[in-house]
PDB file of C-alpha atoms and ligand atoms in Angstrom:
ATOM      1  CA  MET O   1      30.729  33.223 -49.117  1.00  0.00           C
ATOM      2  CA  ILE O   2      32.107  31.059 -46.305  1.00  0.00           C
ATOM      3  CA  TYR O   3      33.709  33.024 -43.482  1.00  0.00           C
ATOM      4  CA  SER O   4      36.764  31.873 -41.566  1.00  0.00           C
ATOM      5  CA  ASN O   5      36.800  31.662 -37.779  1.00  0.00           C
ATOM      6  CA  GLU O   6      38.611  34.945 -37.187  1.00  0.00           C
ATOM      7  CA  ASP O   7      35.965  36.843 -39.196  1.00  0.00           C
ATOM      8  CA  PHE O   8      33.028  35.682 -37.095  1.00  0.00           C
ATOM      9  CA  LEU O   9      30.845  38.392 -35.562  1.00  0.00           C
ATOM     10  CA  LEU O  10      28.275  38.313 -32.786  1.00  0.00           C
ATOM     11  CA  LEU O  11      24.957  37.000 -34.087  1.00  0.00           C
ATOM     12  CA  SER O  12      22.843  39.118 -31.728  1.00  0.00           C
ATOM     13  CA  GLY O  13      24.390  42.212 -33.340  1.00  0.00           C
ATOM     14  CA  ILE O  14      22.208  41.681 -36.399  1.00  0.00           C
ATOM     15  CA  GLN O  15      19.277  43.234 -34.506  1.00  0.00           C
ATOM     16  CA  HIS O  16      21.386  46.385 -33.946  1.00  0.00           C
ATOM     17  CA  MET O  17      22.327  46.474 -37.631  1.00  0.00           C
ATOM     18  CA  ALA O  18      18.664  46.138 -38.627  1.00  0.00           C
ATOM     19  CA  PHE O  19      17.799  49.009 -36.240  1.00  0.00           C
ATOM     20  CA  CYS O  20      20.622  51.388 -37.228  1.00  0.00           C
ATOM     21  CA  GLU O  21      24.034  50.692 -38.768  1.00  0.00           C
ATOM     22  CA  ARG O  22      25.635  53.439 -36.681  1.00  0.00           C
ATOM     23  CA  GLN O  23      24.295  51.802 -33.527  1.00  0.00           C
ATOM     24  CA  TRP O  24      25.812  48.485 -34.623  1.00  0.00           C
ATOM     25  CA  ALA O  25      29.200  50.145 -35.244  1.00  0.00           C
ATOM     26  CA  LEU O  26      29.153  52.047 -31.935  1.00  0.00           C
ATOM     27  CA  ILE O  27      28.466  48.848 -30.004  1.00  0.00           C
ATOM     28  CA  HIS O  28      30.479  46.301 -31.967  1.00  0.00           C
ATOM     29  CA  LEU O  29      33.368  48.363 -33.346  1.00  0.00           C
ATOM     30  CA  GLU O  30      33.739  51.088 -30.717  1.00  0.00           C
ATOM     31  CA  GLN O  31      32.533  48.987 -27.758  1.00  0.00           C
ATOM     32  CA  VAL O  32      30.230  51.784 -26.609  1.00  0.00           C
ATOM     33  CA  TRP O  33      27.281  50.613 -24.599  1.00  0.00           C
ATOM     34  CA  ALA O  34      24.666  52.300 -22.467  1.00  0.00           C
ATOM     35  CA  GLU O  35      21.965  50.641 -20.485  1.00  0.00           C
ATOM     36  CA  ASN O  36      18.534  52.133 -20.624  1.00  0.00           C
ATOM     37  CA  VAL O  37      15.322  50.688 -19.318  1.00  0.00           C
ATOM     38  CA  ARG O  38      14.805  48.657 -22.450  1.00  0.00           C
ATOM     39  CA  THR O  39      18.185  46.973 -22.437  1.00  0.00           C
ATOM     40  CA  ILE O  40      18.026  46.271 -18.689  1.00  0.00           C
ATOM     41  CA  GLU O  41      14.577  44.732 -19.022  1.00  0.00           C
ATOM     42  CA  GLY O  42      15.727  42.780 -22.042  1.00  0.00           C
ATOM     43  CA  LYS O  43      18.677  41.408 -20.092  1.00  0.00           C
ATOM     44  CA  HIS O  44      16.406  40.430 -17.185  1.00  0.00           C
ATOM     45  CA  LEU O  45      14.181  38.513 -19.573  1.00  0.00           C
ATOM     46  CA  HIS O  46      17.186  36.864 -21.143  1.00  0.00           C
ATOM     47  CA  ASN O  47      18.623  35.870 -17.767  1.00  0.00           C
ATOM     48  CA  ARG O  48      15.616  33.640 -17.289  1.00  0.00           C
ATOM     49  CA  ALA O  49      15.633  32.193 -20.777  1.00  0.00           C
ATOM     50  CA  ASP O  50      19.382  32.037 -21.376  1.00  0.00           C
ATOM     51  CA  ASP O  51      20.248  29.325 -18.858  1.00  0.00           C
ATOM     52  CA  PRO O  52      22.455  26.686 -20.495  1.00  0.00           C
ATOM     53  CA  PHE O  53      21.992  24.282 -17.579  1.00  0.00           C
ATOM     54  CA  LYS O  54      18.245  24.308 -17.598  1.00  0.00           C
ATOM     55  CA  ASP O  55      16.886  21.722 -19.967  1.00  0.00           C
ATOM     56  CA  GLU O  56      13.183  20.991 -19.938  1.00  0.00           C
ATOM     57  CA  SER O  57      12.010  17.715 -21.314  1.00  0.00           C
ATOM     58  CA  ARG O  58       8.608  16.373 -22.107  1.00  0.00           C
ATOM     59  CA  LYS O  59       7.584  13.216 -23.874  1.00  0.00           C
ATOM     60  CA  THR O  60       7.189  14.750 -27.304  1.00  0.00           C
ATOM     61  CA  MET O  61       9.275  17.891 -26.889  1.00  0.00           C
ATOM     62  CA  ARG O  62      12.714  18.705 -25.585  1.00  0.00           C
ATOM     63  CA  VAL O  63      13.577  22.325 -24.709  1.00  0.00           C
ATOM     64  CA  VAL O  64      17.217  23.367 -24.861  1.00  0.00           C
ATOM     65  CA  ARG O  65      18.105  26.787 -23.442  1.00  0.00           C
ATOM     66  CA  GLY O  66      21.155  28.898 -24.205  1.00  0.00           C
ATOM     67  CA  MET O  67      22.238  26.754 -27.140  1.00  0.00           C
ATOM     68  CA  PRO O  68      25.467  27.927 -28.860  1.00  0.00           C
ATOM     69  CA  VAL O  69      24.910  28.416 -32.587  1.00  0.00           C
ATOM     70  CA  VAL O  70      27.248  29.206 -35.454  1.00  0.00           C
ATOM     71  CA  SER O  71      26.729  29.932 -39.158  1.00  0.00           C
ATOM     72  CA  GLN O  72      29.629  29.876 -41.593  1.00  0.00           C
ATOM     73  CA  LYS O  73      27.356  31.183 -44.330  1.00  0.00           C
ATOM     74  CA  LEU O  74      26.568  34.315 -42.307  1.00  0.00           C
ATOM     75  CA  GLY O  75      29.894  34.491 -40.455  1.00  0.00           C
ATOM     76  CA  LEU O  76      27.975  34.862 -37.192  1.00  0.00           C
ATOM     77  CA  ARG O  77      27.985  33.009 -33.906  1.00  0.00           C
ATOM     78  CA  GLY O  78      25.999  33.395 -30.734  1.00  0.00           C
ATOM     79  CA  VAL O  79      23.526  31.765 -28.418  1.00  0.00           C
ATOM     80  CA  ALA O  80      19.926  30.820 -29.204  1.00  0.00           C
ATOM     81  CA  ASP O  81      17.668  31.572 -26.211  1.00  0.00           C
ATOM     82  CA  VAL O  82      15.542  28.490 -26.640  1.00  0.00           C
ATOM     83  CA  VAL O  83      15.429  25.710 -29.188  1.00  0.00           C
ATOM     84  CA  GLU O  84      12.451  23.389 -28.990  1.00  0.00           C
ATOM     85  CA  PHE O  85      12.848  19.939 -30.483  1.00  0.00           C
ATOM     86  CA  HIS O  86       9.474  18.460 -31.404  1.00  0.00           C
ATOM     87  CA  LYS O  87       9.333  14.712 -31.751  1.00  0.00           C
ATOM     88  CA  SER O  88       8.496  13.363 -35.189  1.00  0.00           C
ATOM     89  CA  LYS O  89       6.763  10.034 -35.827  1.00  0.00           C
ATOM     90  CA  GLU O  90       9.338   9.312 -38.503  1.00  0.00           C
ATOM     91  CA  ASN O  91      12.464  10.586 -40.121  1.00  0.00           C
ATOM     92  CA  VAL O  92      11.598  13.359 -42.568  1.00  0.00           C
ATOM     93  CA  GLU O  93      14.588  13.851 -44.836  1.00  0.00           C
ATOM     94  CA  GLY O  94      16.010  17.388 -44.443  1.00  0.00           C
ATOM     95  CA  GLU O  95      13.570  18.310 -41.661  1.00  0.00           C
ATOM     96  CA  THR O  96      14.332  16.109 -38.659  1.00  0.00           C
ATOM     97  CA  SER O  97      17.546  15.365 -36.809  1.00  0.00           C
ATOM     98  CA  ARG O  98      18.803  13.027 -34.118  1.00  0.00           C
ATOM     99  CA  LEU O  99      19.328  14.151 -30.521  1.00  0.00           C
ATOM    100  CA  GLU O 100      21.970  12.964 -28.112  1.00  0.00           C
ATOM    101  CA  ASN O 101      20.609  10.496 -25.527  1.00  0.00           C
ATOM    102  CA  ARG O 102      17.165  10.585 -27.127  1.00  0.00           C
ATOM    103  CA  GLU O 103      15.506   8.080 -29.367  1.00  0.00           C
ATOM    104  CA  GLY O 104      13.668   9.054 -32.522  1.00  0.00           C
ATOM    105  CA  TRP O 105      13.677  12.043 -34.822  1.00  0.00           C
ATOM    106  CA  TRP O 106      13.131  15.692 -33.914  1.00  0.00           C
ATOM    107  CA  HIS O 107      12.100  18.970 -35.594  1.00  0.00           C
ATOM    108  CA  PRO O 108      14.102  21.974 -34.261  1.00  0.00           C
ATOM    109  CA  VAL O 109      12.166  25.228 -33.689  1.00  0.00           C
ATOM    110  CA  PRO O 110      14.018  28.343 -32.438  1.00  0.00           C
ATOM    111  CA  VAL O 111      12.276  30.695 -29.965  1.00  0.00           C
ATOM    112  CA  GLU O 112      13.803  34.121 -29.240  1.00  0.00           C
ATOM    113  CA  TYR O 113      12.777  35.991 -26.075  1.00  0.00           C
ATOM    114  CA  LYS O 114      12.267  39.750 -26.238  1.00  0.00           C
ATOM    115  CA  ARG O 115      11.099  42.432 -23.849  1.00  0.00           C
ATOM    116  CA  GLY O 116       8.170  44.631 -24.744  1.00  0.00           C
ATOM    117  CA  ARG O 117       5.785  44.219 -27.595  1.00  0.00           C
ATOM    118  CA  PRO O 118       6.193  43.154 -31.209  1.00  0.00           C
ATOM    119  CA  LYS O 119       8.043  45.870 -33.116  1.00  0.00           C
ATOM    120  CA  PRO O 120       6.962  47.614 -36.319  1.00  0.00           C
ATOM    121  CA  ASP O 121      10.114  46.467 -38.129  1.00  0.00           C
ATOM    122  CA  ASP O 122      11.778  43.081 -38.601  1.00  0.00           C
ATOM    123  CA  ARG O 123      14.828  43.488 -36.338  1.00  0.00           C
ATOM    124  CA  ASP O 124      13.695  40.678 -33.998  1.00  0.00           C
ATOM    125  CA  ALA O 125      12.740  38.462 -36.923  1.00  0.00           C
ATOM    126  CA  VAL O 126      16.169  38.770 -38.581  1.00  0.00           C
ATOM    127  CA  GLN O 127      17.869  37.716 -35.345  1.00  0.00           C
ATOM    128  CA  LEU O 128      15.585  34.697 -35.143  1.00  0.00           C
ATOM    129  CA  CYS O 129      16.216  33.964 -38.823  1.00  0.00           C
ATOM    130  CA  ALA O 130      20.005  34.111 -38.318  1.00  0.00           C
ATOM    131  CA  GLN O 131      19.650  31.594 -35.470  1.00  0.00           C
ATOM    132  CA  ALA O 132      17.562  29.345 -37.702  1.00  0.00           C
ATOM    133  CA  ILE O 133      20.113  29.540 -40.542  1.00  0.00           C
ATOM    134  CA  ALA O 134      22.850  28.576 -38.066  1.00  0.00           C
ATOM    135  CA  LEU O 135      20.784  25.658 -36.735  1.00  0.00           C
ATOM    136  CA  GLU O 136      20.077  24.495 -40.274  1.00  0.00           C
ATOM    137  CA  GLU O 137      23.795  24.377 -41.014  1.00  0.00           C
ATOM    138  CA  MET O 138      24.607  22.625 -37.746  1.00  0.00           C
ATOM    139  CA  LEU O 139      21.815  20.027 -37.897  1.00  0.00           C
ATOM    140  CA  GLN O 140      21.525  19.658 -41.697  1.00  0.00           C
ATOM    141  CA  VAL O 141      17.818  20.418 -41.722  1.00  0.00           C
ATOM    142  CA  SER O 142      15.590  23.190 -43.028  1.00  0.00           C
ATOM    143  CA  ILE O 143      13.563  25.191 -40.526  1.00  0.00           C
ATOM    144  CA  PRO O 144      10.502  26.917 -41.969  1.00  0.00           C
ATOM    145  CA  LEU O 145       9.158  28.460 -38.743  1.00  0.00           C
ATOM    146  CA  GLY O 146      10.353  30.065 -35.524  1.00  0.00           C
ATOM    147  CA  PHE O 147       8.763  32.073 -32.684  1.00  0.00           C
ATOM    148  CA  LEU O 148       9.335  35.400 -30.944  1.00  0.00           C
ATOM    149  CA  PHE O 149       8.202  35.573 -27.321  1.00  0.00           C
ATOM    150  CA  TYR O 150       7.436  39.056 -25.966  1.00  0.00           C
ATOM    151  CA  GLY O 151       7.769  39.749 -22.227  1.00  0.00           C
ATOM    152  CA  GLN O 152       5.149  42.504 -22.118  1.00  0.00           C
ATOM    153  CA  THR O 153       2.415  40.641 -23.936  1.00  0.00           C
ATOM    154  CA  LYS O 154       3.522  37.200 -22.703  1.00  0.00           C
ATOM    155  CA  HIS O 155       2.682  35.902 -26.112  1.00  0.00           C
ATOM    156  CA  ARG O 156       4.651  34.223 -28.758  1.00  0.00           C
ATOM    157  CA  GLN O 157       4.391  35.152 -32.365  1.00  0.00           C
ATOM    158  CA  ALA O 158       5.048  32.754 -35.229  1.00  0.00           C
ATOM    159  CA  VAL O 159       7.592  33.957 -37.781  1.00  0.00           C
ATOM    160  CA  ALA O 160       7.716  32.397 -41.240  1.00  0.00           C
ATOM    161  CA  LEU O 161      11.369  32.040 -42.204  1.00  0.00           C
ATOM    162  CA  ASP O 162      10.691  32.790 -45.851  1.00  0.00           C
ATOM    163  CA  ILE O 163      12.987  33.786 -48.705  1.00  0.00           C
ATOM    164  CA  SER O 164      12.625  37.548 -48.293  1.00  0.00           C
ATOM    165  CA  LEU O 165      13.445  37.387 -44.555  1.00  0.00           C
ATOM    166  CA  ARG O 166      16.433  35.141 -45.312  1.00  0.00           C
ATOM    167  CA  GLN O 167      17.662  37.540 -47.995  1.00  0.00           C
ATOM    168  CA  HIS O 168      17.380  40.507 -45.646  1.00  0.00           C
ATOM    169  CA  THR O 169      19.262  38.552 -42.974  1.00  0.00           C
ATOM    170  CA  MET O 170      22.032  37.727 -45.473  1.00  0.00           C
ATOM    171  CA  GLU O 171      22.271  41.368 -46.579  1.00  0.00           C
ATOM    172  CA  LEU O 172      22.512  42.609 -42.998  1.00  0.00           C
ATOM    173  CA  SER O 173      25.243  40.119 -42.132  1.00  0.00           C
ATOM    174  CA  LYS O 174      27.173  41.200 -45.267  1.00  0.00           C
ATOM    175  CA  SER O 175      26.877  44.846 -44.190  1.00  0.00           C
ATOM    176  CA  MET O 176      28.136  43.939 -40.706  1.00  0.00           C
ATOM    177  CA  HIS O 177      31.195  42.252 -42.210  1.00  0.00           C
ATOM    178  CA  GLN O 178      31.812  45.140 -44.572  1.00  0.00           C
ATOM    179  CA  LEU O 179      31.730  47.696 -41.756  1.00  0.00           C
ATOM    180  CA  ALA O 180      33.947  45.429 -39.632  1.00  0.00           C
ATOM    181  CA  ARG O 181      36.482  45.214 -42.487  1.00  0.00           C
ATOM    182  CA  GLU O 182      36.448  48.982 -43.032  1.00  0.00           C
ATOM    183  CA  GLY O 183      36.509  49.649 -39.277  1.00  0.00           C
ATOM    184  CA  LYS O 184      34.507  52.839 -39.839  1.00  0.00           C
ATOM    185  CA  THR O 185      31.487  54.070 -37.902  1.00  0.00           C
ATOM    186  CA  PRO O 186      28.858  55.492 -40.294  1.00  0.00           C
ATOM    187  CA  LYS O 187      27.437  58.963 -39.724  1.00  0.00           C
ATOM    188  CA  ALA O 188      24.182  59.353 -37.821  1.00  0.00           C
ATOM    189  CA  GLN O 189      20.969  59.112 -39.774  1.00  0.00           C
ATOM    190  CA  LYS O 190      18.599  60.976 -37.482  1.00  0.00           C
ATOM    191  CA  GLY O 191      15.113  59.494 -37.408  1.00  0.00           C
ATOM    192  CA  LYS O 192      12.211  58.525 -35.179  1.00  0.00           C
ATOM    193  CA  HIS O 193      14.164  55.464 -34.109  1.00  0.00           C
ATOM    194  CA  CYS O 194      16.705  57.711 -32.315  1.00  0.00           C
ATOM    195  CA  SER O 195      14.161  58.321 -29.525  1.00  0.00           C
ATOM    196  CA  LEU O 196      14.172  54.564 -28.799  1.00  0.00           C
ATOM    197  CA  CYS O 197      17.952  54.196 -29.011  1.00  0.00           C
ATOM    198  CA  SER O 198      20.040  53.454 -25.919  1.00  0.00           C
ATOM    199  CA  LEU O 199      23.014  55.310 -27.404  1.00  0.00           C
ATOM    200  CA  THR O 200      21.517  58.743 -28.156  1.00  0.00           C
ATOM    201  CA  GLU O 201      23.871  60.425 -25.672  1.00  0.00           C
ATOM    202  CA  GLN O 202      26.972  58.759 -27.057  1.00  0.00           C
ATOM    203  CA  CYS O 203      25.863  59.121 -30.678  1.00  0.00           C
ATOM    204  CA  GLN O 204      24.736  62.788 -30.454  1.00  0.00           C
ATOM    205  CA  PRO O 205      22.757  62.507 -33.719  1.00  0.00           C
ATOM    206  CA  TYR O 206      21.322  66.035 -33.448  1.00  0.00           C
ATOM    207  CA  TRP O 207      24.692  67.616 -32.772  1.00  0.00           C
ATOM    208  CA  MET O 208      26.262  65.729 -35.665  1.00  0.00           C
ATOM    209  CA  LEU O 209      23.609  66.851 -38.088  1.00  0.00           C
ATOM    210  CA  ARG O 210      23.826  70.473 -37.001  1.00  0.00           C
ATOM    211  CA  HIS O 211      27.606  70.392 -37.027  1.00  0.00           C
ATOM    212  CA  ARG O 212      29.144  73.000 -39.278  1.00  0.00           C
ATOM    213  CA  PRO O 213      32.814  73.663 -40.016  1.00  0.00           C
ATOM    214  CA  VAL O 214      34.825  75.373 -37.236  1.00  0.00           C
ATOM    215  CA  GLY O 215      35.498  78.322 -39.571  1.00  0.00           C
ATOM    216  CA  ASN O 216      31.753  79.064 -39.753  1.00  0.00           C
ATOM    217  CA  TYR O 217      31.475  78.855 -35.971  1.00  0.00           C
ATOM    218  CA  LEU O 218      34.295  81.404 -35.435  1.00  0.00           C
ATOM    219  CA  GLU O 219      32.806  83.677 -38.064  1.00  0.00           C
ATOM    220  CA  ARG O 220      29.388  83.546 -36.350  1.00  0.00           C
ATOM    221  CA  MET O 221      30.863  84.182 -32.916  1.00  0.00           C
ATOM    222  CA  CYS O 222      32.856  87.214 -34.166  1.00  0.00           C
ATOM    223  CA  ARG O 223      29.715  88.591 -35.786  1.00  0.00           C
ATOM    224  CA  VAL O 224      27.702  88.215 -32.579  1.00  0.00           C
ATOM    225  CA  GLU O 225      30.417  89.796 -30.485  1.00  0.00           C
ATOM    226  CA  GLY O 226      30.710  92.637 -33.003  1.00  0.00           C
ATOM    227  CA  GLU O 227      26.960  93.260 -32.786  1.00  0.00           C
ATOM    228  CA  GLU O 228      27.095  93.350 -29.001  1.00  0.00           C
ATOM    229  CA  LEU O 229      29.948  95.847 -28.948  1.00  0.00           C
TER     230      LEU O 229
HETATM  231  S1  SF4 C   1      20.902  57.862 -31.900  1.00  0.00           S
HETATM  232 FE1  SF4 C   1      19.964  57.425 -33.903  1.00  0.00          FE
HETATM  233  S2  SF4 C   1      21.642  57.581 -35.389  1.00  0.00           S
HETATM  234 FE2  SF4 C   1      22.551  57.392 -33.352  1.00  0.00          FE
HETATM  235  S3  SF4 C   1      22.937  55.230 -33.077  1.00  0.00           S
HETATM  236 FE3  SF4 C   1      20.955  55.630 -32.183  1.00  0.00          FE
HETATM  237  S4  SF4 C   1      19.457  55.251 -33.783  1.00  0.00           S
HETATM  238 FE4  SF4 C   1      21.470  55.420 -34.761  1.00  0.00          FE
END
């Protein structure tokens, strides 16, 4: 499916969708946002990486920061933290592209910056994969590998952009578009992840799960009062 311009959603939201679909809807449909330590630290890390005017160059590599990316296949647009362009000795059909004001042929490699440590799930990897899919469409190349850089470990981790990761990324973007079309926020699915969520207060997952009909509440209250009397 090819999305039209008015249907485009924020690419970075795919990490929220991978974490919890209710979180995605609260942020992207209801515009609810809360900053906790994690999001503030994440933003600080991004402020350093996401600088569109800073452009490092070396002989065999060019680093572009804050590069706008768009994918019509996914219906997502956003900004890639860092895209490294590695110089190739020759043109490799479908793998290298030209660069403005640069001679030769270049392999693009996306690098996404994250706070903390590598996570037990693939929410960072799907965001990186969505960036890679967008770059592939824009530059007419295929990108087999990207990197995640973690602020706490100061290490970068290679991520193979294989078929299963691409399929998961496609599925998540479809779910984002479906929820956006329906305009409905899904119910809370309480889990361990709620303790790491920046929206626990706004989401109230425990209250929602314990919620019973008002009739039951009134009945209970009357019973309690009756017992006390
Ligand atoms: S508190 Fe839990 S259910 Fe609610 S948005 Fe966060 S992760 Fe999702």
